[in-house]
Amino acid sequence: MSTIAADMEAVNGVIRQRLHSEVALVNQIAEYIISAGGKRIRPVLVLLVANAYDYRGTAHHELAAVVEFIHTATLLHDDVVDESSLRRGRATANALFGNAASVLVGDFLYSRSFQMMVSLNNMRVMQILSDATNVIAEGEVLQLLNMHDPDVSEDSYLNVIRSKTAKLFEAAAELGALVAGANDEEIAAAGEYGRSLGTAFQLIDDVLDYAGDASEIGKNVGDDLREGKPTLPLIYLMEHGTEEQRQLVRSCIETGDEQHFDTILAAITTSGALDYTRRAAEVAAQRALDAIASMPGSRYKDSLLQLARFAVERSH
């Protein structure tokens, strides 16, 4: 973050300016969710990649804010769908303001992001972002179909990750390269970096849902099980656990039963499911590192390399 501190300050300024609405509740909820902070990885990607290709303008600030707005809109909608009560260590917007207001303000953020991208007057930018938001929406629906389904395969689950999570990482990195005038090959490599980084991040999130500390990860441990989400650790346990473990996992996914969380956590830990998921994240992170091997050397590239390592080493 230190390499792009000034850029992030500029992005925060754009976010504050563009959040404004004449409708007080829009301002209140948007400010609440944005001020919660978070890692801001997606806008960071736009900035780091743009700087790595020696960009000197200010359009990357606008694009970073666009990406953050799209991400924030998905969070507002996700928390309603998942009936979540805690995010980033605070009550979710839907818990405080209600489902209807959260959905509608999510819509406001989506539409505001499209106003912003149109103002840049670049058809390729609009294509990348409109494709990304469509794929993300498909990923959300795919995840909805997978909820409470204990027969979801690893391939099917990874497809959800690529659509729901990794796609916006991919778009963010592509936008950074595009705005800096990189060629098509470099833009594609940046996209591969982002996609693989996003996959690694989500897989570690899956691990932390069973092995994290609620105060560190900012949400309730075991939320995935309560929501009936068959994430990779559970899928692995279903394939490699004992018959008794498989039946318990099947029942808990189908019903969202968290009463047996401790039993399932013990089974996940002893079966090697968390190690397997971590290894899958490490493979994805290595793909990200390989993707930008030919990127010109700079402190920004060094930060991108560090980010890929952080993705798998983090505890929050």
CSV table of N, CA and C in Angstrom, one decimal, residues 33-193:
chain,number,residue,atom,x,y,z
A,33,ILE,N,-21.1,1.5,4.4
A,33,ILE,CA,-20.4,0.3,3.9
A,33,ILE,C,-19.0,0.7,3.4
A,34,ILE,N,-18.8,1.8,2.8
A,34,ILE,CA,-17.5,2.2,2.3
A,34,ILE,C,-16.6,2.5,3.5
A,35,SER,N,-17.1,3.2,4.5
A,35,SER,CA,-16.2,3.5,5.6
A,35,SER,C,-15.8,2.3,6.5
A,36,ALA,N,-16.4,1.2,6.2
A,36,ALA,CA,-16.0,0.0,6.9
A,36,ALA,C,-14.6,-0.4,6.5
A,37,GLY,N,-14.1,0.1,5.4
A,37,GLY,CA,-12.7,-0.2,5.0
A,37,GLY,C,-12.6,-1.4,4.2
A,38,GLY,N,-11.9,-2.4,4.8
A,38,GLY,CA,-11.6,-3.6,4.0
A,38,GLY,C,-10.2,-3.5,3.4
A,39,LYS,N,-9.8,-4.5,2.7
A,39,LYS,CA,-8.4,-4.5,2.1
A,39,LYS,C,-8.3,-3.6,0.9
A,40,ARG,N,-9.5,-3.3,0.2
A,40,ARG,CA,-9.5,-2.5,-1.0
A,40,ARG,C,-8.5,-3.1,-2.1
A,41,ILE,N,-8.5,-4.5,-2.1
A,41,ILE,CA,-7.6,-5.1,-3.0
A,41,ILE,C,-7.9,-4.8,-4.5
A,42,ARG,N,-9.2,-4.7,-4.8
A,42,ARG,CA,-9.5,-4.5,-6.3
A,42,ARG,C,-9.1,-3.1,-6.8
A,43,PRO,N,-9.4,-2.0,-6.1
A,43,PRO,CA,-8.8,-0.8,-6.5
A,43,PRO,C,-7.3,-0.7,-6.5
A,44,VAL,N,-6.7,-1.4,-5.5
A,44,VAL,CA,-5.2,-1.5,-5.4
A,44,VAL,C,-4.7,-2.1,-6.6
A,45,LEU,N,-5.3,-3.1,-7.2
A,45,LEU,CA,-4.9,-3.8,-8.4
A,45,LEU,C,-4.9,-2.8,-9.6
A,46,VAL,N,-5.9,-2.1,-9.7
A,46,VAL,CA,-6.0,-1.1,-10.8
A,46,VAL,C,-4.8,-0.2,-10.7
A,47,LEU,N,-4.5,0.4,-9.5
A,47,LEU,CA,-3.4,1.3,-9.3
A,47,LEU,C,-2.0,0.7,-9.5
A,48,LEU,N,-1.8,-0.5,-9.0
A,48,LEU,CA,-0.5,-1.1,-9.1
A,48,LEU,C,-0.2,-1.4,-10.5
A,49,VAL,N,-1.1,-2.0,-11.2
A,49,VAL,CA,-0.9,-2.4,-12.6
A,49,VAL,C,-0.7,-1.2,-13.5
A,50,ALA,N,-1.5,-0.2,-13.3
A,50,ALA,CA,-1.3,1.0,-14.1
A,50,ALA,C,0.0,1.7,-13.9
A,51,ASN,N,0.5,1.7,-12.6
A,51,ASN,CA,1.8,2.3,-12.3
A,51,ASN,C,2.9,1.4,-12.8
A,52,ALA,N,2.7,0.1,-12.8
A,52,ALA,CA,3.7,-0.8,-13.3
A,52,ALA,C,4.0,-0.6,-14.8
A,53,TYR,N,3.0,-0.1,-15.5
A,53,TYR,CA,3.2,0.2,-16.9
A,53,TYR,C,3.3,1.7,-17.1
A,54,ASP,N,3.8,2.4,-16.0
A,54,ASP,CA,4.2,3.8,-16.1
A,54,ASP,C,3.1,4.8,-16.5
A,55,TYR,N,1.9,4.5,-16.0
A,55,TYR,CA,0.8,5.5,-16.3
A,55,TYR,C,1.0,6.8,-15.6
A,56,ARG,N,0.7,7.9,-16.3
A,56,ARG,CA,0.9,9.2,-15.7
A,56,ARG,C,-0.3,10.1,-15.6
A,57,GLY,N,-1.5,9.6,-15.9
A,57,GLY,CA,-2.7,10.4,-15.9
A,57,GLY,C,-3.5,10.2,-14.6
A,58,THR,N,-4.8,10.4,-14.6
A,58,THR,CA,-5.6,10.3,-13.4
A,58,THR,C,-6.8,9.4,-13.6
A,59,ALA,N,-7.0,8.9,-14.8
A,59,ALA,CA,-8.2,8.0,-15.1
A,59,ALA,C,-8.2,6.8,-14.2
A,60,HIS,N,-7.0,6.3,-13.8
A,60,HIS,CA,-6.9,5.1,-13.0
A,60,HIS,C,-7.6,5.3,-11.6
A,61,HIS,N,-7.6,6.6,-11.2
A,61,HIS,CA,-8.3,6.9,-9.9
A,61,HIS,C,-9.8,6.6,-10.1
A,62,GLU,N,-10.3,7.1,-11.2
A,62,GLU,CA,-11.8,6.9,-11.5
A,62,GLU,C,-12.1,5.4,-11.6
A,63,LEU,N,-11.3,4.7,-12.3
A,63,LEU,CA,-11.5,3.3,-12.6
A,63,LEU,C,-11.4,2.5,-11.3
A,64,ALA,N,-10.4,2.9,-10.4
A,64,ALA,CA,-10.3,2.2,-9.1
A,64,ALA,C,-11.6,2.4,-8.3
A,65,ALA,N,-12.1,3.6,-8.3
A,65,ALA,CA,-13.4,3.9,-7.6
A,65,ALA,C,-14.5,3.1,-8.2
A,66,VAL,N,-14.6,3.0,-9.5
A,66,VAL,CA,-15.6,2.2,-10.2
A,66,VAL,C,-15.6,0.8,-9.7
A,67,VAL,N,-14.4,0.2,-9.7
A,67,VAL,CA,-14.3,-1.2,-9.3
A,67,VAL,C,-14.7,-1.4,-7.8
A,68,GLU,N,-14.4,-0.4,-7.0
A,68,GLU,CA,-14.7,-0.5,-5.6
A,68,GLU,C,-16.3,-0.4,-5.4
A,69,PHE,N,-16.9,0.5,-6.2
A,69,PHE,CA,-18.4,0.6,-6.2
A,69,PHE,C,-19.0,-0.7,-6.6
A,70,ILE,N,-18.6,-1.3,-7.6
A,70,ILE,CA,-19.1,-2.6,-8.1
A,70,ILE,C,-19.0,-3.6,-7.0
A,71,HIS,N,-17.8,-3.7,-6.4
A,71,HIS,CA,-17.6,-4.6,-5.3
A,71,HIS,C,-18.5,-4.4,-4.2
A,72,THR,N,-18.6,-3.1,-3.8
A,72,THR,CA,-19.5,-2.8,-2.6
A,72,THR,C,-21.0,-3.1,-2.9
A,73,ALA,N,-21.4,-2.9,-4.2
A,73,ALA,CA,-22.8,-3.3,-4.5
A,73,ALA,C,-23.0,-4.8,-4.4
A,74,THR,N,-22.0,-5.6,-4.8
A,74,THR,CA,-22.1,-7.0,-4.6
A,74,THR,C,-22.2,-7.4,-3.2
A,75,LEU,N,-21.4,-6.7,-2.3
A,75,LEU,CA,-21.4,-7.0,-0.9
A,75,LEU,C,-22.8,-6.7,-0.3
A,76,LEU,N,-23.4,-5.6,-0.6
A,76,LEU,CA,-24.7,-5.3,-0.1
A,76,LEU,C,-25.7,-6.3,-0.5
A,77,HIS,N,-25.7,-6.8,-1.8
A,77,HIS,CA,-26.6,-7.8,-2.3
A,77,HIS,C,-26.3,-9.1,-1.6
A,78,ASP,N,-25.0,-9.5,-1.6
A,78,ASP,CA,-24.6,-10.8,-1.0
A,78,ASP,C,-25.2,-10.9,0.4
A,79,ASP,N,-25.0,-9.9,1.2
A,79,ASP,CA,-25.4,-10.0,2.7
A,79,ASP,C,-26.9,-10.2,2.8
A,80,VAL,N,-27.6,-9.6,1.9
A,80,VAL,CA,-29.1,-9.8,1.9
A,80,VAL,C,-29.4,-11.3,1.6
A,81,VAL,N,-28.8,-11.8,0.5
A,81,VAL,CA,-29.0,-13.1,0.0
A,81,VAL,C,-28.6,-14.1,1.1
A,82,ASP,N,-27.5,-13.9,1.7
A,82,ASP,CA,-26.9,-14.8,2.7
A,82,ASP,C,-27.5,-14.6,4.1
A,83,GLU,N,-28.3,-13.5,4.3
A,83,GLU,CA,-28.8,-13.2,5.6
A,83,GLU,C,-27.7,-13.0,6.6
A,84,SER,N,-26.6,-12.4,6.2
A,84,SER,CA,-25.4,-12.2,7.0
A,84,SER,C,-25.7,-11.0,8.0
A,85,SER,N,-25.1,-11.1,9.2
A,85,SER,CA,-25.3,-10.1,10.2
A,85,SER,C,-24.0,-9.4,10.5
A,86,LEU,N,-22.8,-9.9,10.0
A,86,LEU,CA,-21.5,-9.4,10.4
A,86,LEU,C,-20.6,-9.4,9.2
A,87,ARG,N,-20.0,-8.2,8.9
A,87,ARG,CA,-19.0,-8.1,7.9
A,87,ARG,C,-18.0,-7.1,8.3
A,88,ARG,N,-16.7,-7.4,8.1
A,88,ARG,CA,-15.6,-6.6,8.5
A,88,ARG,C,-15.7,-6.1,10.0
A,89,GLY,N,-16.2,-7.0,10.8
A,89,GLY,CA,-16.3,-6.8,12.2
A,89,GLY,C,-17.4,-5.9,12.7
A,90,ARG,N,-18.3,-5.5,11.7
A,90,ARG,CA,-19.4,-4.6,12.1
A,90,ARG,C,-20.7,-5.2,11.6
A,91,ALA,N,-21.8,-4.7,12.1
A,91,ALA,CA,-23.1,-5.2,11.6
A,91,ALA,C,-23.2,-4.9,10.2
A,92,THR,N,-23.8,-5.8,9.4
A,92,THR,CA,-24.0,-5.6,8.0
A,92,THR,C,-25.1,-4.5,7.8
A,93,ALA,N,-25.1,-3.9,6.6
A,93,ALA,CA,-26.0,-2.8,6.3
A,93,ALA,C,-27.5,-3.3,6.3
A,94,ASN,N,-27.7,-4.6,5.9
A,94,ASN,CA,-29.0,-5.1,5.9
A,94,ASN,C,-29.5,-5.3,7.4
A,95,ALA,N,-28.6,-5.7,8.3
A,95,ALA,CA,-28.9,-5.8,9.7
A,95,ALA,C,-29.3,-4.5,10.3
A,96,LEU,N,-28.7,-3.4,9.8
A,96,LEU,CA,-29.0,-2.1,10.4
A,96,LEU,C,-30.1,-1.4,9.7
A,97,PHE,N,-30.2,-1.4,8.4
A,97,PHE,CA,-31.1,-0.6,7.6
A,97,PHE,C,-32.2,-1.4,7.0
A,98,GLY,N,-32.1,-2.8,7.0
A,98,GLY,CA,-33.1,-3.6,6.4
A,98,GLY,C,-32.7,-4.0,5.0
A,99,ASN,N,-33.4,-5.1,4.5
A,99,ASN,CA,-33.0,-5.7,3.2
A,99,ASN,C,-33.4,-4.8,2.1
A,100,ALA,N,-34.5,-4.2,2.1
A,100,ALA,CA,-35.0,-3.4,0.9
A,100,ALA,C,-34.0,-2.3,0.7
A,101,ALA,N,-33.7,-1.6,1.7
A,101,ALA,CA,-32.8,-0.4,1.6
A,101,ALA,C,-31.4,-0.9,1.1
A,102,SER,N,-30.9,-2.0,1.6
A,102,SER,CA,-29.6,-2.5,1.2
A,102,SER,C,-29.6,-2.9,-0.3
A,103,VAL,N,-30.6,-3.5,-0.8
A,103,VAL,CA,-30.7,-3.9,-2.2
A,103,VAL,C,-30.7,-2.7,-3.1
A,104,LEU,N,-31.6,-1.7,-2.7
A,104,LEU,CA,-31.7,-0.5,-3.5
A,104,LEU,C,-30.5,0.3,-3.6
A,105,VAL,N,-29.8,0.4,-2.5
A,105,VAL,CA,-28.6,1.2,-2.5
A,105,VAL,C,-27.5,0.5,-3.2
A,106,GLY,N,-27.5,-0.9,-3.2
A,106,GLY,CA,-26.6,-1.6,-4.0
A,106,GLY,C,-26.9,-1.3,-5.5
A,107,ASP,N,-28.1,-1.2,-5.9
A,107,ASP,CA,-28.5,-0.8,-7.2
A,107,ASP,C,-28.0,0.6,-7.6
A,108,PHE,N,-28.1,1.5,-6.6
A,108,PHE,CA,-27.5,2.8,-6.8
A,108,PHE,C,-26.0,2.8,-7.1
A,109,LEU,N,-25.3,2.0,-6.4
A,109,LEU,CA,-23.9,1.9,-6.6
A,109,LEU,C,-23.5,1.3,-7.9
A,110,TYR,N,-24.3,0.3,-8.3
A,110,TYR,CA,-24.1,-0.3,-9.7
A,110,TYR,C,-24.3,0.8,-10.7
A,111,SER,N,-25.4,1.5,-10.6
A,111,SER,CA,-25.7,2.4,-11.7
A,111,SER,C,-24.8,3.6,-11.7
A,112,ARG,N,-24.3,4.0,-10.5
A,112,ARG,CA,-23.4,5.1,-10.4
A,112,ARG,C,-22.0,4.7,-11.0
A,113,SER,N,-21.6,3.5,-10.8
A,113,SER,CA,-20.4,3.0,-11.4
A,113,SER,C,-20.5,3.0,-12.9
A,114,PHE,N,-21.6,2.7,-13.5
A,114,PHE,CA,-21.8,2.8,-14.9
A,114,PHE,C,-21.8,4.3,-15.4
A,115,GLN,N,-22.3,5.2,-14.7
A,115,GLN,CA,-22.2,6.6,-15.0
A,115,GLN,C,-20.8,7.0,-15.1
A,116,MET,N,-20.0,6.6,-14.1
A,116,MET,CA,-18.6,6.9,-14.1
A,116,MET,C,-17.8,6.3,-15.2
A,117,MET,N,-18.0,5.1,-15.5
A,117,MET,CA,-17.3,4.5,-16.6
A,117,MET,C,-17.6,5.1,-18.0
A,118,VAL,N,-18.9,5.5,-18.2
A,118,VAL,CA,-19.3,6.1,-19.4
A,118,VAL,C,-18.5,7.5,-19.6
A,119,SER,N,-18.3,8.2,-18.4
A,119,SER,CA,-17.7,9.5,-18.5
A,119,SER,C,-16.3,9.4,-19.0
A,120,LEU,N,-15.6,8.2,-18.9
A,120,LEU,CA,-14.3,8.0,-19.4
A,120,LEU,C,-14.2,7.9,-20.9
A,121,ASN,N,-15.4,7.6,-21.5
A,121,ASN,CA,-15.5,7.6,-23.0
A,121,ASN,C,-14.5,6.6,-23.7
A,122,ASN,N,-14.5,5.4,-23.1
A,122,ASN,CA,-13.6,4.4,-23.6
A,122,ASN,C,-14.4,3.1,-23.7
A,123,MET,N,-14.7,2.7,-25.0
A,123,MET,CA,-15.5,1.6,-25.2
A,123,MET,C,-14.9,0.3,-24.6
A,124,ARG,N,-13.6,0.1,-24.7
A,124,ARG,CA,-13.0,-1.1,-24.1
A,124,ARG,C,-13.2,-1.2,-22.6
A,125,VAL,N,-13.1,0.0,-21.9
A,125,VAL,CA,-13.3,0.0,-20.5
A,125,VAL,C,-14.7,-0.5,-20.2
A,126,MET,N,-15.7,0.1,-21.0
A,126,MET,CA,-17.1,-0.3,-20.7
A,126,MET,C,-17.3,-1.8,-21.0
A,127,GLN,N,-16.6,-2.3,-22.1
A,127,GLN,CA,-16.8,-3.7,-22.4
A,127,GLN,C,-16.3,-4.6,-21.3
A,128,ILE,N,-15.1,-4.3,-20.7
A,128,ILE,CA,-14.5,-5.1,-19.6
A,128,ILE,C,-15.4,-5.1,-18.4
A,129,LEU,N,-15.9,-3.9,-18.0
A,129,LEU,CA,-16.7,-3.8,-16.8
A,129,LEU,C,-18.1,-4.3,-17.0
A,130,SER,N,-18.7,-4.1,-18.2
A,130,SER,CA,-20.1,-4.7,-18.4
A,130,SER,C,-20.0,-6.2,-18.4
A,131,ASP,N,-19.0,-6.7,-19.1
A,131,ASP,CA,-18.8,-8.2,-19.1
A,131,ASP,C,-18.6,-8.7,-17.7
A,132,ALA,N,-17.8,-8.0,-16.9
A,132,ALA,CA,-17.5,-8.5,-15.6
A,132,ALA,C,-18.7,-8.5,-14.7
A,133,THR,N,-19.5,-7.4,-14.7
A,133,THR,CA,-20.7,-7.4,-13.9
A,133,THR,C,-21.7,-8.5,-14.3
A,134,ASN,N,-21.8,-8.8,-15.6
A,134,ASN,CA,-22.7,-9.8,-16.0
A,134,ASN,C,-22.2,-11.2,-15.5
A,135,VAL,N,-20.9,-11.5,-15.6
A,135,VAL,CA,-20.4,-12.7,-15.2
A,135,VAL,C,-20.5,-12.9,-13.7
A,136,ILE,N,-20.3,-11.8,-12.9
A,136,ILE,CA,-20.5,-11.8,-11.5
A,136,ILE,C,-21.9,-12.2,-11.1
A,137,ALA,N,-22.9,-11.5,-11.8
A,137,ALA,CA,-24.3,-11.8,-11.6
A,137,ALA,C,-24.6,-13.3,-11.8
A,138,GLU,N,-24.0,-13.9,-12.9
A,138,GLU,CA,-24.2,-15.3,-13.2
A,138,GLU,C,-23.6,-16.1,-12.0
A,139,GLY,N,-22.4,-15.7,-11.6
A,139,GLY,CA,-21.8,-16.4,-10.5
A,139,GLY,C,-22.6,-16.4,-9.2
A,140,GLU,N,-23.3,-15.3,-8.9
A,140,GLU,CA,-24.2,-15.2,-7.8
A,140,GLU,C,-25.3,-16.2,-7.9
A,141,VAL,N,-25.9,-16.3,-9.1
A,141,VAL,CA,-27.0,-17.2,-9.3
A,141,VAL,C,-26.5,-18.6,-9.2
A,142,LEU,N,-25.3,-18.9,-9.8
A,142,LEU,CA,-24.8,-20.3,-9.7
A,142,LEU,C,-24.6,-20.7,-8.2
A,143,GLN,N,-24.1,-19.7,-7.4
A,143,GLN,CA,-23.9,-20.0,-6.0
A,143,GLN,C,-25.2,-20.3,-5.3
A,144,LEU,N,-26.2,-19.5,-5.7
A,144,LEU,CA,-27.6,-19.7,-5.1
A,144,LEU,C,-28.1,-21.1,-5.4
A,145,LEU,N,-27.8,-21.6,-6.7
A,145,LEU,CA,-28.2,-22.9,-7.1
A,145,LEU,C,-27.5,-24.0,-6.3
A,146,ASN,N,-26.2,-23.7,-6.0
A,146,ASN,CA,-25.4,-24.7,-5.2
A,146,ASN,C,-25.7,-24.7,-3.7
A,147,MET,N,-26.3,-23.7,-3.2
A,147,MET,CA,-26.5,-23.7,-1.8
A,147,MET,C,-27.4,-24.8,-1.4
A,148,HIS,N,-27.1,-25.5,-0.3
A,148,HIS,CA,-27.8,-26.6,0.3
A,148,HIS,C,-27.7,-27.8,-0.6
A,149,ASP,N,-26.8,-27.8,-1.6
A,149,ASP,CA,-26.6,-29.0,-2.5
A,149,ASP,C,-25.3,-29.7,-2.1
A,150,PRO,N,-25.3,-30.8,-1.5
A,150,PRO,CA,-24.1,-31.5,-1.0
A,150,PRO,C,-23.4,-32.3,-2.2
A,151,ASP,N,-24.0,-32.3,-3.4
A,151,ASP,CA,-23.4,-33.0,-4.5
A,151,ASP,C,-22.6,-32.1,-5.5
A,152,VAL,N,-22.4,-30.8,-5.1
A,152,VAL,CA,-21.6,-29.9,-5.9
A,152,VAL,C,-20.2,-30.5,-6.0
A,153,SER,N,-19.7,-30.5,-7.3
A,153,SER,CA,-18.3,-31.0,-7.5
A,153,SER,C,-17.3,-29.9,-7.4
A,154,GLU,N,-16.0,-30.3,-7.3
A,154,GLU,CA,-14.9,-29.3,-7.1
A,154,GLU,C,-14.9,-28.4,-8.3
A,155,ASP,N,-15.0,-29.0,-9.5
A,155,ASP,CA,-15.0,-28.2,-10.8
A,155,ASP,C,-16.1,-27.1,-10.8
A,156,SER,N,-17.3,-27.6,-10.4
A,156,SER,CA,-18.5,-26.7,-10.3
A,156,SER,C,-18.2,-25.5,-9.3
A,157,TYR,N,-17.7,-25.9,-8.2
A,157,TYR,CA,-17.4,-24.9,-7.2
A,157,TYR,C,-16.3,-23.9,-7.7
A,158,LEU,N,-15.3,-24.4,-8.3
A,158,LEU,CA,-14.2,-23.5,-8.8
A,158,LEU,C,-14.8,-22.6,-9.9
A,159,ASN,N,-15.8,-23.0,-10.6
A,159,ASN,CA,-16.4,-22.2,-11.6
A,159,ASN,C,-17.2,-21.0,-11.0
A,160,VAL,N,-17.8,-21.3,-9.8
A,160,VAL,CA,-18.4,-20.2,-9.1
A,160,VAL,C,-17.4,-19.2,-8.6
A,161,ILE,N,-16.3,-19.6,-8.1
A,161,ILE,CA,-15.2,-18.7,-7.7
A,161,ILE,C,-14.8,-17.9,-8.8
A,162,ARG,N,-14.5,-18.5,-10.0
A,162,ARG,CA,-14.0,-17.7,-11.1
A,162,ARG,C,-15.0,-16.6,-11.5
A,163,SER,N,-16.3,-17.0,-11.4
A,163,SER,CA,-17.3,-16.0,-11.8
A,163,SER,C,-17.6,-15.0,-10.8
A,164,LYS,N,-17.8,-15.4,-9.6
A,164,LYS,CA,-18.3,-14.6,-8.5
A,164,LYS,C,-17.2,-13.7,-7.9
A,165,THR,N,-16.0,-14.2,-7.7
A,165,THR,CA,-15.0,-13.5,-7.1
A,165,THR,C,-13.8,-13.1,-8.0
A,166,ALA,N,-13.3,-14.0,-8.7
A,166,ALA,CA,-12.1,-13.8,-9.5
A,166,ALA,C,-12.3,-12.8,-10.7
A,167,LYS,N,-13.5,-12.8,-11.2
A,167,LYS,CA,-13.8,-12.0,-12.4
A,167,LYS,C,-13.5,-10.5,-12.1
A,168,LEU,N,-13.9,-10.0,-11.0
A,168,LEU,CA,-13.7,-8.5,-10.7
A,168,LEU,C,-12.2,-8.3,-10.5
A,169,PHE,N,-11.5,-9.2,-9.9
A,169,PHE,CA,-10.0,-9.1,-9.8
A,169,PHE,C,-9.4,-9.0,-11.2
A,170,GLU,N,-9.8,-9.9,-12.0
A,170,GLU,CA,-9.4,-9.9,-13.4
A,170,GLU,C,-9.6,-8.6,-14.1
A,171,ALA,N,-10.8,-8.1,-14.0
A,171,ALA,CA,-11.2,-6.8,-14.6
A,171,ALA,C,-10.4,-5.7,-14.1
A,172,ALA,N,-10.2,-5.6,-12.8
A,172,ALA,CA,-9.4,-4.6,-12.2
A,172,ALA,C,-8.0,-4.5,-12.7
A,173,ALA,N,-7.3,-5.7,-12.8
A,173,ALA,CA,-6.0,-5.7,-13.4
A,173,ALA,C,-5.9,-5.4,-14.8
A,174,GLU,N,-6.9,-5.9,-15.6
A,174,GLU,CA,-7.0,-5.5,-17.0
A,174,GLU,C,-7.1,-4.0,-17.2
A,175,LEU,N,-8.0,-3.4,-16.4
A,175,LEU,CA,-8.2,-2.0,-16.6
A,175,LEU,C,-6.9,-1.2,-16.3
A,176,GLY,N,-6.2,-1.6,-15.3
A,176,GLY,CA,-4.9,-0.9,-15.0
A,176,GLY,C,-4.0,-1.0,-16.1
A,177,ALA,N,-3.9,-2.1,-16.8
A,177,ALA,CA,-3.0,-2.3,-17.9
A,177,ALA,C,-3.5,-1.5,-19.1
A,178,LEU,N,-4.8,-1.5,-19.3
A,178,LEU,CA,-5.5,-0.9,-20.5
A,178,LEU,C,-5.3,0.6,-20.4
A,179,VAL,N,-5.6,1.2,-19.2
A,179,VAL,CA,-5.5,2.7,-19.1
A,179,VAL,C,-4.0,3.2,-19.3
A,180,ALA,N,-3.1,2.3,-19.0
A,180,ALA,CA,-1.7,2.7,-19.1
A,180,ALA,C,-1.1,2.5,-20.5
A,181,GLY,N,-2.0,2.0,-21.5
A,181,GLY,CA,-1.6,1.8,-22.8
A,181,GLY,C,-0.8,0.5,-23.1
A,182,ALA,N,-1.0,-0.5,-22.2
A,182,ALA,CA,-0.3,-1.7,-22.5
A,182,ALA,C,-0.9,-2.4,-23.7
A,183,ASN,N,-0.1,-3.3,-24.3
A,183,ASN,CA,-0.6,-4.0,-25.5
A,183,ASN,C,-1.5,-5.2,-25.1
A,184,ASP,N,-2.2,-5.8,-26.1
A,184,ASP,CA,-3.2,-6.9,-25.8
A,184,ASP,C,-2.6,-8.0,-25.0
A,185,GLU,N,-1.4,-8.4,-25.3
A,185,GLU,CA,-0.7,-9.5,-24.6
A,185,GLU,C,-0.5,-9.1,-23.1
A,186,GLU,N,-0.1,-7.9,-22.9
A,186,GLU,CA,0.1,-7.5,-21.5
A,186,GLU,C,-1.2,-7.3,-20.7
A,187,ILE,N,-2.2,-6.9,-21.4
A,187,ILE,CA,-3.5,-6.8,-20.8
A,187,ILE,C,-4.0,-8.2,-20.4
A,188,ALA,N,-3.9,-9.1,-21.3
A,188,ALA,CA,-4.3,-10.5,-21.0
A,188,ALA,C,-3.5,-11.1,-19.8
A,189,ALA,N,-2.2,-10.8,-19.8
A,189,ALA,CA,-1.4,-11.3,-18.7
A,189,ALA,C,-1.8,-10.7,-17.4
A,190,ALA,N,-2.1,-9.4,-17.4
A,190,ALA,CA,-2.6,-8.8,-16.2
A,190,ALA,C,-3.9,-9.4,-15.7
A,191,GLY,N,-4.8,-9.7,-16.7
A,191,GLY,CA,-6.1,-10.4,-16.4
A,191,GLY,C,-5.9,-11.7,-15.8
A,192,GLU,N,-4.9,-12.5,-16.3
A,192,GLU,CA,-4.6,-13.8,-15.7
A,192,GLU,C,-4.1,-13.7,-14.3
A,193,TYR,N,-3.2,-12.7,-14.1
A,193,TYR,CA,-2.8,-12.4,-12.7
A,193,TYR,C,-3.9,-12.1,-11.8
